[in-house]
Tab-separated table of N, CA and C in Angstrom:
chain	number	residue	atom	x	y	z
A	1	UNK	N	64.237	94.147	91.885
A	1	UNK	CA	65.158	93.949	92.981
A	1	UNK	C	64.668	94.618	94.258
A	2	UNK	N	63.398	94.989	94.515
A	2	UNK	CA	62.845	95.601	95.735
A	2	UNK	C	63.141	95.078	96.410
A	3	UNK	N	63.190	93.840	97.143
A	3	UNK	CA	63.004	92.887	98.077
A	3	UNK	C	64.564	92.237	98.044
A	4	UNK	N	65.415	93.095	97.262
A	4	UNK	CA	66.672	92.723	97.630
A	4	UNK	C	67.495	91.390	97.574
A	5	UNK	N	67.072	90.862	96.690
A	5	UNK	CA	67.577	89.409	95.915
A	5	UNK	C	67.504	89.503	93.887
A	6	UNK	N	68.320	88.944	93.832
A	6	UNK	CA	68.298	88.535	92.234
A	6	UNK	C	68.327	87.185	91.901
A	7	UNK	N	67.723	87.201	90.973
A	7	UNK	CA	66.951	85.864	90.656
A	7	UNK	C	67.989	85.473	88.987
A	8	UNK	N	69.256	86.292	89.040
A	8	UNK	CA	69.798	86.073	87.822
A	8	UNK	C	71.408	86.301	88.504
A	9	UNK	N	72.280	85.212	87.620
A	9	UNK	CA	73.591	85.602	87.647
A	9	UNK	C	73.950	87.034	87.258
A	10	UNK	N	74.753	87.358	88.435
A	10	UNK	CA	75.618	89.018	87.806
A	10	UNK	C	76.811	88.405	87.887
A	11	UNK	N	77.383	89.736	87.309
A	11	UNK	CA	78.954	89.967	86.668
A	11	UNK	C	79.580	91.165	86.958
A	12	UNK	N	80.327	91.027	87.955
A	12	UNK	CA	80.711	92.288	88.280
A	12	UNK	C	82.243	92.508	88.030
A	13	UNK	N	82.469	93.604	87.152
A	13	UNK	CA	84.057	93.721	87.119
A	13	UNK	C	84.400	94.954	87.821
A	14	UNK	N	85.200	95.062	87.993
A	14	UNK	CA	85.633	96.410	88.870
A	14	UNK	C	86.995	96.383	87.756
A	15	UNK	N	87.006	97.760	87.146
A	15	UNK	CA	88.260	98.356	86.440
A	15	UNK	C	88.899	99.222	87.540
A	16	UNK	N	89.991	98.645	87.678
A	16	UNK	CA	91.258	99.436	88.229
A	16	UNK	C	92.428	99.835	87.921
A	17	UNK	N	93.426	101.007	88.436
A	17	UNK	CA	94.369	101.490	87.620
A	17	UNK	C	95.349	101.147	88.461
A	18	UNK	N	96.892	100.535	88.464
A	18	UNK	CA	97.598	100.204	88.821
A	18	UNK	C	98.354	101.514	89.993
A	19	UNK	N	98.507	101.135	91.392
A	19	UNK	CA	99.144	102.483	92.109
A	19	UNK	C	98.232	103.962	92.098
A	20	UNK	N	96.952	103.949	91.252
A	20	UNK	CA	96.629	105.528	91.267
A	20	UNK	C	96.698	105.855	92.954
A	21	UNK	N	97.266	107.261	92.695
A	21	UNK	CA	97.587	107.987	93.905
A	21	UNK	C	98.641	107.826	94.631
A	22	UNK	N	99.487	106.682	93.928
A	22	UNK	CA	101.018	106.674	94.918
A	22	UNK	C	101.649	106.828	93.714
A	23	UNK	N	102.351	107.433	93.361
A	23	UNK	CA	103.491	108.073	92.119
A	23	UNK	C	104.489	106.516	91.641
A	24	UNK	N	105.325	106.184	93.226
A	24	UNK	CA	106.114	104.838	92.699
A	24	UNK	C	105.862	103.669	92.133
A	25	UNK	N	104.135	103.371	92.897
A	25	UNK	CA	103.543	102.314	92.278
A	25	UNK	C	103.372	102.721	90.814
A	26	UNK	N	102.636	103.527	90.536
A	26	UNK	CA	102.391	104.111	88.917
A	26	UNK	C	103.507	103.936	88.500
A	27	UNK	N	104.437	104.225	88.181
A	27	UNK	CA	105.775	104.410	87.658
A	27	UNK	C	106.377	102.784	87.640
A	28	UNK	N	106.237	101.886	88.770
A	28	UNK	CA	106.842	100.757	88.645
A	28	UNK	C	106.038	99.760	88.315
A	29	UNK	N	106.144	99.268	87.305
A	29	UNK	CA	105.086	98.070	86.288
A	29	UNK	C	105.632	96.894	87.472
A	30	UNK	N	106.530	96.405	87.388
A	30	UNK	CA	106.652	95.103	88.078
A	30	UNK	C	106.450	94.968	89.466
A	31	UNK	N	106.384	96.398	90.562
A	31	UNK	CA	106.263	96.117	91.832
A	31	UNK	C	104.881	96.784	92.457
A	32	UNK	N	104.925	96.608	93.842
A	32	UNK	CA	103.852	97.744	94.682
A	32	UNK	C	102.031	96.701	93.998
A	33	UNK	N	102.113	95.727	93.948
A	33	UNK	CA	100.977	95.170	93.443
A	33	UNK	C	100.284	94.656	94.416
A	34	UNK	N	100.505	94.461	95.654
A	34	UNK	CA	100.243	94.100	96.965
A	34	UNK	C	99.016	94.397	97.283
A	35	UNK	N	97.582	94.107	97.850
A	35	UNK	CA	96.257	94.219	98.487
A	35	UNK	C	97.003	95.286	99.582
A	36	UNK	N	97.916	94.679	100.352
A	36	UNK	CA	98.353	95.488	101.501
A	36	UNK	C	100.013	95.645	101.226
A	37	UNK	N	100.493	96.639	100.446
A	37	UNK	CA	101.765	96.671	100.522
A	37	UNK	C	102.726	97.232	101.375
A	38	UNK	N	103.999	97.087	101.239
A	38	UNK	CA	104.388	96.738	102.664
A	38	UNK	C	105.505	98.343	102.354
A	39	UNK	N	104.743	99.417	102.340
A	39	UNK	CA	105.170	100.464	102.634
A	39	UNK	C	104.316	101.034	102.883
A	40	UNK	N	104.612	103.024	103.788
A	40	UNK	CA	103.485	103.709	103.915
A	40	UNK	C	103.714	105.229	102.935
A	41	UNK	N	102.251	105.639	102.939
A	41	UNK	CA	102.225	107.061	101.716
A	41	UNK	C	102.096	108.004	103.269
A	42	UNK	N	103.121	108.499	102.892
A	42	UNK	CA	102.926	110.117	104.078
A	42	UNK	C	101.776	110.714	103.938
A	43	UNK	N	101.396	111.219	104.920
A	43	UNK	CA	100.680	111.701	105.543
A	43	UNK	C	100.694	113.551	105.617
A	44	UNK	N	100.068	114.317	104.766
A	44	UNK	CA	100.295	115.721	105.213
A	44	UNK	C	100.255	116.090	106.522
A	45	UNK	N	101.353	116.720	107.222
A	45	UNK	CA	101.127	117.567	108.559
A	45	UNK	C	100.199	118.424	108.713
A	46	UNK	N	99.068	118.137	109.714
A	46	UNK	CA	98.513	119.395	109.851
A	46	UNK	C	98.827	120.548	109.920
A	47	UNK	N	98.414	121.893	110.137
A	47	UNK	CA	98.663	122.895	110.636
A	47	UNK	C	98.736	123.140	112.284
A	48	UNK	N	99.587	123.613	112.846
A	48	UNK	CA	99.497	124.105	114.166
A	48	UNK	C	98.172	124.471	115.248
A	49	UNK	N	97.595	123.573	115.755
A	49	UNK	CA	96.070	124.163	115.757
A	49	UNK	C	94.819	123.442	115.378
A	50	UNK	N	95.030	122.864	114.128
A	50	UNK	CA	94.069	122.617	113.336
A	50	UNK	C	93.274	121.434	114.312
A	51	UNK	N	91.873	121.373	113.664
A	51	UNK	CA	91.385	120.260	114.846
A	51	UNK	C	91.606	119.000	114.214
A	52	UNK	N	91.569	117.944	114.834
A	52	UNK	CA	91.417	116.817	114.196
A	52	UNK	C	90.157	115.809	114.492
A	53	UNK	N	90.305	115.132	113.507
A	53	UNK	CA	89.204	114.074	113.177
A	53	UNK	C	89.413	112.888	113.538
A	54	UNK	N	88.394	112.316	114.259
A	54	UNK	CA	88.779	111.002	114.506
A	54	UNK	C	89.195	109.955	113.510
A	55	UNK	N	90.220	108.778	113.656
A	55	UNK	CA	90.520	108.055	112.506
A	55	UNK	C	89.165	107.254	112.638
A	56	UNK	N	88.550	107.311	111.306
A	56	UNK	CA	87.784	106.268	111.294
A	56	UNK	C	88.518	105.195	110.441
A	57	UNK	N	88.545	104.021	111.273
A	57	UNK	CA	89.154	102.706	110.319
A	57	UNK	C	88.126	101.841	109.900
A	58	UNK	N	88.349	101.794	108.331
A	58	UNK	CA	87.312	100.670	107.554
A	58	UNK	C	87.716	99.565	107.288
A	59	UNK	N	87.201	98.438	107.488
A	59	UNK	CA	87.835	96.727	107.589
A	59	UNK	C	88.043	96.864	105.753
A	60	UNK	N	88.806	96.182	105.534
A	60	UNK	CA	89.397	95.803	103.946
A	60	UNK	C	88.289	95.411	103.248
A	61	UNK	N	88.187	95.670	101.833
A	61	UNK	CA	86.785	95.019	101.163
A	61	UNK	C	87.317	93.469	101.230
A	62	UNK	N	88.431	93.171	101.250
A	62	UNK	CA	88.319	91.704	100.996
A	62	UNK	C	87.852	90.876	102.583
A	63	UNK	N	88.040	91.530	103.379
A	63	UNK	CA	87.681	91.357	104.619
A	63	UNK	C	86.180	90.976	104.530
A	64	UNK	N	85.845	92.150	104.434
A	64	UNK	CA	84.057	92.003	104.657
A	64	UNK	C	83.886	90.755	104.038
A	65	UNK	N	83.977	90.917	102.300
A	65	UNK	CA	83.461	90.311	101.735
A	65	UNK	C	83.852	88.325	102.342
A	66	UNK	N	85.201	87.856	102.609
A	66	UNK	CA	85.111	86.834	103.291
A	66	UNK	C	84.085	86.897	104.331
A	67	UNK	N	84.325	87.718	105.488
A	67	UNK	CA	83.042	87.545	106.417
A	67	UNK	C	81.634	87.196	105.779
A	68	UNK	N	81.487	88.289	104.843
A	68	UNK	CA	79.885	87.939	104.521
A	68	UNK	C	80.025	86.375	103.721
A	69	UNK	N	80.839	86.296	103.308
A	69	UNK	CA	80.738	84.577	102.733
A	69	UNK	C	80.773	83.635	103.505
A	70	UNK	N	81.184	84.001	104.765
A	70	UNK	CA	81.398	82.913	105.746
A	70	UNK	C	79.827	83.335	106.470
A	71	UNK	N	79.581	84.015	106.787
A	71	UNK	CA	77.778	84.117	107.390
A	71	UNK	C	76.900	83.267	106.933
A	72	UNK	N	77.146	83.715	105.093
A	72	UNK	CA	75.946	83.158	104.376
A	72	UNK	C	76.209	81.226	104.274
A	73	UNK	N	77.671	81.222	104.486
A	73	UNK	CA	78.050	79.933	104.247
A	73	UNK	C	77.499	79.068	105.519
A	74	UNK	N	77.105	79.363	106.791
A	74	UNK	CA	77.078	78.904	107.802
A	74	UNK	C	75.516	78.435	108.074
A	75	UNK	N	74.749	79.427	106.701
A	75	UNK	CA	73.514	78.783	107.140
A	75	UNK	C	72.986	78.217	106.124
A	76	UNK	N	74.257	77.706	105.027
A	76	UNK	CA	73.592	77.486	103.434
A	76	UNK	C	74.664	76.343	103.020
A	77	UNK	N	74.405	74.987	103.767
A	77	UNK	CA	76.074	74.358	103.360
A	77	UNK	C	76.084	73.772	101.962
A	78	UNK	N	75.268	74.955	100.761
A	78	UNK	CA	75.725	74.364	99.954
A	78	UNK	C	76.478	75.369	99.227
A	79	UNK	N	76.745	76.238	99.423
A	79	UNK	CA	77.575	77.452	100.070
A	79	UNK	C	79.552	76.664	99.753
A	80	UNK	N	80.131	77.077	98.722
A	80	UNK	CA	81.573	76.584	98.152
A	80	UNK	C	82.409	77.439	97.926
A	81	UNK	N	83.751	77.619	97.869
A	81	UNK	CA	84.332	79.196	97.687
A	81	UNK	C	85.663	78.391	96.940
A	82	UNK	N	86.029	78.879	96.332
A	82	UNK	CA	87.381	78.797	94.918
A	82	UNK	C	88.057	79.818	94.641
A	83	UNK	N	89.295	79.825	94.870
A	83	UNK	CA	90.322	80.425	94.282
A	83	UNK	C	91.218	80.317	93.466
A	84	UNK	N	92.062	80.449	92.728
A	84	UNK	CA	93.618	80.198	92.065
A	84	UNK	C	94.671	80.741	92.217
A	85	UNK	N	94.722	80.127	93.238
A	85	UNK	CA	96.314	80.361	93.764
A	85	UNK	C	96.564	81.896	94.591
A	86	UNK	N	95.219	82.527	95.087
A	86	UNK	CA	95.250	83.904	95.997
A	86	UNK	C	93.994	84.255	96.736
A	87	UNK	N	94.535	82.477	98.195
A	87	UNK	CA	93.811	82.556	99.277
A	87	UNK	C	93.435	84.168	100.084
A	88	UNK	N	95.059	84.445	100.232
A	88	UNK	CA	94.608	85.620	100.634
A	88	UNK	C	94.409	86.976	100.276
A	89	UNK	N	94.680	87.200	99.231
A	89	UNK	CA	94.279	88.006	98.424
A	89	UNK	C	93.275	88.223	97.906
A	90	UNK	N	92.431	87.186	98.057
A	90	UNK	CA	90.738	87.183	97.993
A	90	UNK	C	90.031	86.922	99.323
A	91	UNK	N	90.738	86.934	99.963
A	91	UNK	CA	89.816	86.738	101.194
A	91	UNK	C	89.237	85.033	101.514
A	92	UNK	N	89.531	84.394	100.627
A	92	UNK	CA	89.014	82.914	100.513
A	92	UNK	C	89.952	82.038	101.793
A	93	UNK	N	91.024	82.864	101.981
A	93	UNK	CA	91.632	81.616	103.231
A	93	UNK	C	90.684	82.026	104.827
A	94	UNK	N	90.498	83.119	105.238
A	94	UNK	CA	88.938	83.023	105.828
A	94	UNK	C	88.264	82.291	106.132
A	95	UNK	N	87.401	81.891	104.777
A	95	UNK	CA	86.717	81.008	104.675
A	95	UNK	C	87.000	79.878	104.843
A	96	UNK	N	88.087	79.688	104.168
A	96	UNK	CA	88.605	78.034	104.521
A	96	UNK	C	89.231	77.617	105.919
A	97	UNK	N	89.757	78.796	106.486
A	97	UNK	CA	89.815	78.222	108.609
A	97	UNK	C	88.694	78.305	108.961
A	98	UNK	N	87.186	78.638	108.558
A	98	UNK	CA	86.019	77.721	109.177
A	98	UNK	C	85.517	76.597	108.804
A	99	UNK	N	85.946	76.353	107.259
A	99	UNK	CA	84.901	75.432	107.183
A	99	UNK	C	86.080	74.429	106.337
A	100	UNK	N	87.441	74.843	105.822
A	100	UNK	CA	88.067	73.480	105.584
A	100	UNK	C	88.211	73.140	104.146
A	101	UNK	N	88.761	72.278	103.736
A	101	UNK	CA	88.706	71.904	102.615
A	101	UNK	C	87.808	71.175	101.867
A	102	UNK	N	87.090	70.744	102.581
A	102	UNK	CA	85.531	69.895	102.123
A	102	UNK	C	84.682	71.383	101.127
A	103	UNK	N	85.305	72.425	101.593
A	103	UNK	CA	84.319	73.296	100.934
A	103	UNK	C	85.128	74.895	100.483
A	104	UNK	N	86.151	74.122	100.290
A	104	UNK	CA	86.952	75.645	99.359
A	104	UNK	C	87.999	74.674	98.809
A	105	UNK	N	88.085	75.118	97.909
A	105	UNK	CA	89.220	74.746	96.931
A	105	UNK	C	90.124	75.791	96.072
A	106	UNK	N	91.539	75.630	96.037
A	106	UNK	CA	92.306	76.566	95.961
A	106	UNK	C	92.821	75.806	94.199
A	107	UNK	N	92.591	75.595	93.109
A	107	UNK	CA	92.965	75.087	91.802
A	107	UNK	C	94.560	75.361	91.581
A	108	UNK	N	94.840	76.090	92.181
A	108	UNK	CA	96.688	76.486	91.697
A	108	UNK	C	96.079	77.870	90.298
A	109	UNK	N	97.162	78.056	89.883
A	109	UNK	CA	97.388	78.975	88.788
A	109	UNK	C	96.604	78.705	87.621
A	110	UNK	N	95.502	78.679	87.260
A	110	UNK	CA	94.261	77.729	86.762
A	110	UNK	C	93.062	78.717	86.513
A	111	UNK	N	93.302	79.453	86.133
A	111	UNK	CA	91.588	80.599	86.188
A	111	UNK	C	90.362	80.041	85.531
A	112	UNK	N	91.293	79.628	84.467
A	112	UNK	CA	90.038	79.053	83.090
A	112	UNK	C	89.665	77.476	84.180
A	113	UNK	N	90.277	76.835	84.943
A	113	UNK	CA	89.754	76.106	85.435
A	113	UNK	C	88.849	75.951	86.480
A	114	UNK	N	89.464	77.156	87.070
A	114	UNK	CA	88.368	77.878	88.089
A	114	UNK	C	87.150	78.001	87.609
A	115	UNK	N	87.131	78.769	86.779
A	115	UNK	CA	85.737	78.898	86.216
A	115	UNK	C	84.947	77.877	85.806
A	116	UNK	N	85.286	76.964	85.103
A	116	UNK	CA	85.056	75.495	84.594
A	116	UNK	C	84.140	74.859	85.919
A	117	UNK	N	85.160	74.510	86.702
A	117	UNK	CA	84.971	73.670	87.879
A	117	UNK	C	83.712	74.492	88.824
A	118	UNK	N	83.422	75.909	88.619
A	118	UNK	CA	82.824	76.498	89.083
A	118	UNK	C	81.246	76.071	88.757
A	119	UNK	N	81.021	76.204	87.014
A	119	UNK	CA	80.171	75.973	86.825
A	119	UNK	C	79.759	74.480	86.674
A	120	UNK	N	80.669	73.877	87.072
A	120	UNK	CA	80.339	72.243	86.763
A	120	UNK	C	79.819	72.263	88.383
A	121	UNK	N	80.409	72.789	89.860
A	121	UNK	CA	79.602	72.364	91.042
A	121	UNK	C	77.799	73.389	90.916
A	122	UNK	N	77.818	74.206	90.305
A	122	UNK	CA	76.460	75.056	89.960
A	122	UNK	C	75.828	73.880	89.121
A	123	UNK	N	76.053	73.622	88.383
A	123	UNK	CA	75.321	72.463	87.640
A	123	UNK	C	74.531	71.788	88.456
A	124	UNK	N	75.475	70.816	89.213
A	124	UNK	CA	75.413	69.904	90.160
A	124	UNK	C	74.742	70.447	91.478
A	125	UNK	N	74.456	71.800	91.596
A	125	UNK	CA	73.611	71.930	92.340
A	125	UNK	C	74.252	72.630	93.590
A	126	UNK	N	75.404	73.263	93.766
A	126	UNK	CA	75.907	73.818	94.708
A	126	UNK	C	76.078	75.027	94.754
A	127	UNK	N	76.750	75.883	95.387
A	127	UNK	CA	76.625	77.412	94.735
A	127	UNK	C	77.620	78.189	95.094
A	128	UNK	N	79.046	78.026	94.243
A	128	UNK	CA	79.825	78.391	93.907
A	128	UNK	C	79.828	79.894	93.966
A	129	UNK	N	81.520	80.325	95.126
A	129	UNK	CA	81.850	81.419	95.131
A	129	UNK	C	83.091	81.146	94.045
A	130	UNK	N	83.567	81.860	93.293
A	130	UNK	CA	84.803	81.692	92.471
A	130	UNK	C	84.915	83.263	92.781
A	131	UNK	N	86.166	83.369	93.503
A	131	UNK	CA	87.272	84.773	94.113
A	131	UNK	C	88.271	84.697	93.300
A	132	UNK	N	88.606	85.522	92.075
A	132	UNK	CA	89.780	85.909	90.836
A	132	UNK	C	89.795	87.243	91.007
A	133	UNK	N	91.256	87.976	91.063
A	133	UNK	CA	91.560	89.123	90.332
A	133	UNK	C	90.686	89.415	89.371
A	134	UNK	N	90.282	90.480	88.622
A	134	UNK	CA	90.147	90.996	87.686
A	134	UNK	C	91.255	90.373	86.685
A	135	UNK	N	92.160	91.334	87.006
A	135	UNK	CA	93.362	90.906	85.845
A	135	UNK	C	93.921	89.565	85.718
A	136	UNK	N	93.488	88.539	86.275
A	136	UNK	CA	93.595	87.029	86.311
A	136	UNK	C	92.688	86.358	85.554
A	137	UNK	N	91.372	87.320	85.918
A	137	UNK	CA	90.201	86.479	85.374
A	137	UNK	C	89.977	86.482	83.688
A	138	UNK	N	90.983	87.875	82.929
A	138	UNK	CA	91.200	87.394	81.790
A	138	UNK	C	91.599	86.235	81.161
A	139	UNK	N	92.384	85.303	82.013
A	139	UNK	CA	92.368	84.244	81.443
A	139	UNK	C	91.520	83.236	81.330
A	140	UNK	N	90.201	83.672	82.130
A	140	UNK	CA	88.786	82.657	82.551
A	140	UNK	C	87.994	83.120	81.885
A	141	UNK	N	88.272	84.705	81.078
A	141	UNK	CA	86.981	84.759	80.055
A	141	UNK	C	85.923	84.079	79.223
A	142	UNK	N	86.840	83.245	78.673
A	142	UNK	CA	85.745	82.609	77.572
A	142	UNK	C	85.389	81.907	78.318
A	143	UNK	N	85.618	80.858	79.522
A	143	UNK	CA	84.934	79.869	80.365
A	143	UNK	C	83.953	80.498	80.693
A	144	UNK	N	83.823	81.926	81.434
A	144	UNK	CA	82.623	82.680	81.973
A	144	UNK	C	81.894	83.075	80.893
A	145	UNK	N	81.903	83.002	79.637
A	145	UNK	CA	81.164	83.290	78.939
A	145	UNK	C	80.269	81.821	78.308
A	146	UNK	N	81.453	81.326	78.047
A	146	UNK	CA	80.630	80.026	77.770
A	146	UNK	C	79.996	78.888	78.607
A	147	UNK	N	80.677	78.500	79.535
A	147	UNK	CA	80.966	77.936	80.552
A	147	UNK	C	79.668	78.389	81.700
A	148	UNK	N	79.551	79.578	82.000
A	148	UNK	CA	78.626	80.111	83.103
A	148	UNK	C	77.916	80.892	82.791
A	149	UNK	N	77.995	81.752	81.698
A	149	UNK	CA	77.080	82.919	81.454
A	149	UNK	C	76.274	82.461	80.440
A	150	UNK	N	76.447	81.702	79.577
A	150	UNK	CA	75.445	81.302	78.702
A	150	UNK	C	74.001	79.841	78.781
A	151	UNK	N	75.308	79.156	80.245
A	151	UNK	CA	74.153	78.128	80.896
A	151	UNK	C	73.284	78.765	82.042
A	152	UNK	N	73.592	80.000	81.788
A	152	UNK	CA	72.410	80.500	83.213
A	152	UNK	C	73.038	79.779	84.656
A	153	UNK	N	73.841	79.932	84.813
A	153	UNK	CA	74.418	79.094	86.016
A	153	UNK	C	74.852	79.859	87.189
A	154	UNK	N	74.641	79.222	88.082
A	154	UNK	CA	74.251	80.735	89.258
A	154	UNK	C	76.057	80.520	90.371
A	155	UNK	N	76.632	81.160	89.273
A	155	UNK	CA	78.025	81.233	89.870
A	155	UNK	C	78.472	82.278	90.436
């Protein structure tokens, strides 16, 4: 990977813990599940004095990551992005106010189809972004296993 490309499908999961660091989220199974939820965690008061630091503000990972899909998409139109049913929650609606529906597709509540349909446009020669939760994409497991990870398919 010197030269900063891979020449093989990855798989990246990110394990996460529901609310760590806000007490209510932890505590409440059914709520606070939000990318951006719509309360705020206080803030300790400084001390009297104390200096402060500039806020540095960091754009959202789902942010970037649409941007960088929309870059690479602009000079690669074979370049496709897929979701199920969480445009914005993946960052995939982004993508789709540049370039439309000719080249993102949203499946509805469908993971295992996501995945499916994913590796059927890789087949065919295109090169499929598929944007799932983690905890969604359990239901696309065996598709990504069978489906994409075992045809070498560059999803």
């Amino acid at each position: 990977h010197e030269d900063g490309t891979l020449q093989k499908p990855v798989f990246l999961h990110v394990k996460t813990q529901k609310g760590k660091g806000y007490l209510p989220a932890q505590n409440a199974s059914d709520k606070l599940h939000a990318v951006a939820p719509k309360f705020n965690i206080p803030k300790p008061t400084p001390p009297p004095g104390a200096p402060t630091e500039p806020k540095v503000v960091k754009p959202p990972l789902t942010k970037v990551f649409a941007e960088s899909l929309v870059r690479e998409a602009e000079v690669d139109d074979k370049i496709v992005a897929i979701t199920a049913a969480m445009p914005g929650g993946t960052g995939i609606s982004i993508f789709e106010k540049r370039f439309g529906p000719q080249r993102t597709f949203d499946v509805g509540i469908a993971e295992q189809h996501a995945v499916t349909f994913a590796a059927g446009l890789a087949a065919g020669g295109l090169k499929p972004f598929c944007a799932i939760y983690s905890t969604f994409l359990q239901r696309g497991y065996d598709q990504l296993v069978h489906d994409v990870a075992l045809q070498k398919l560059p999803v």
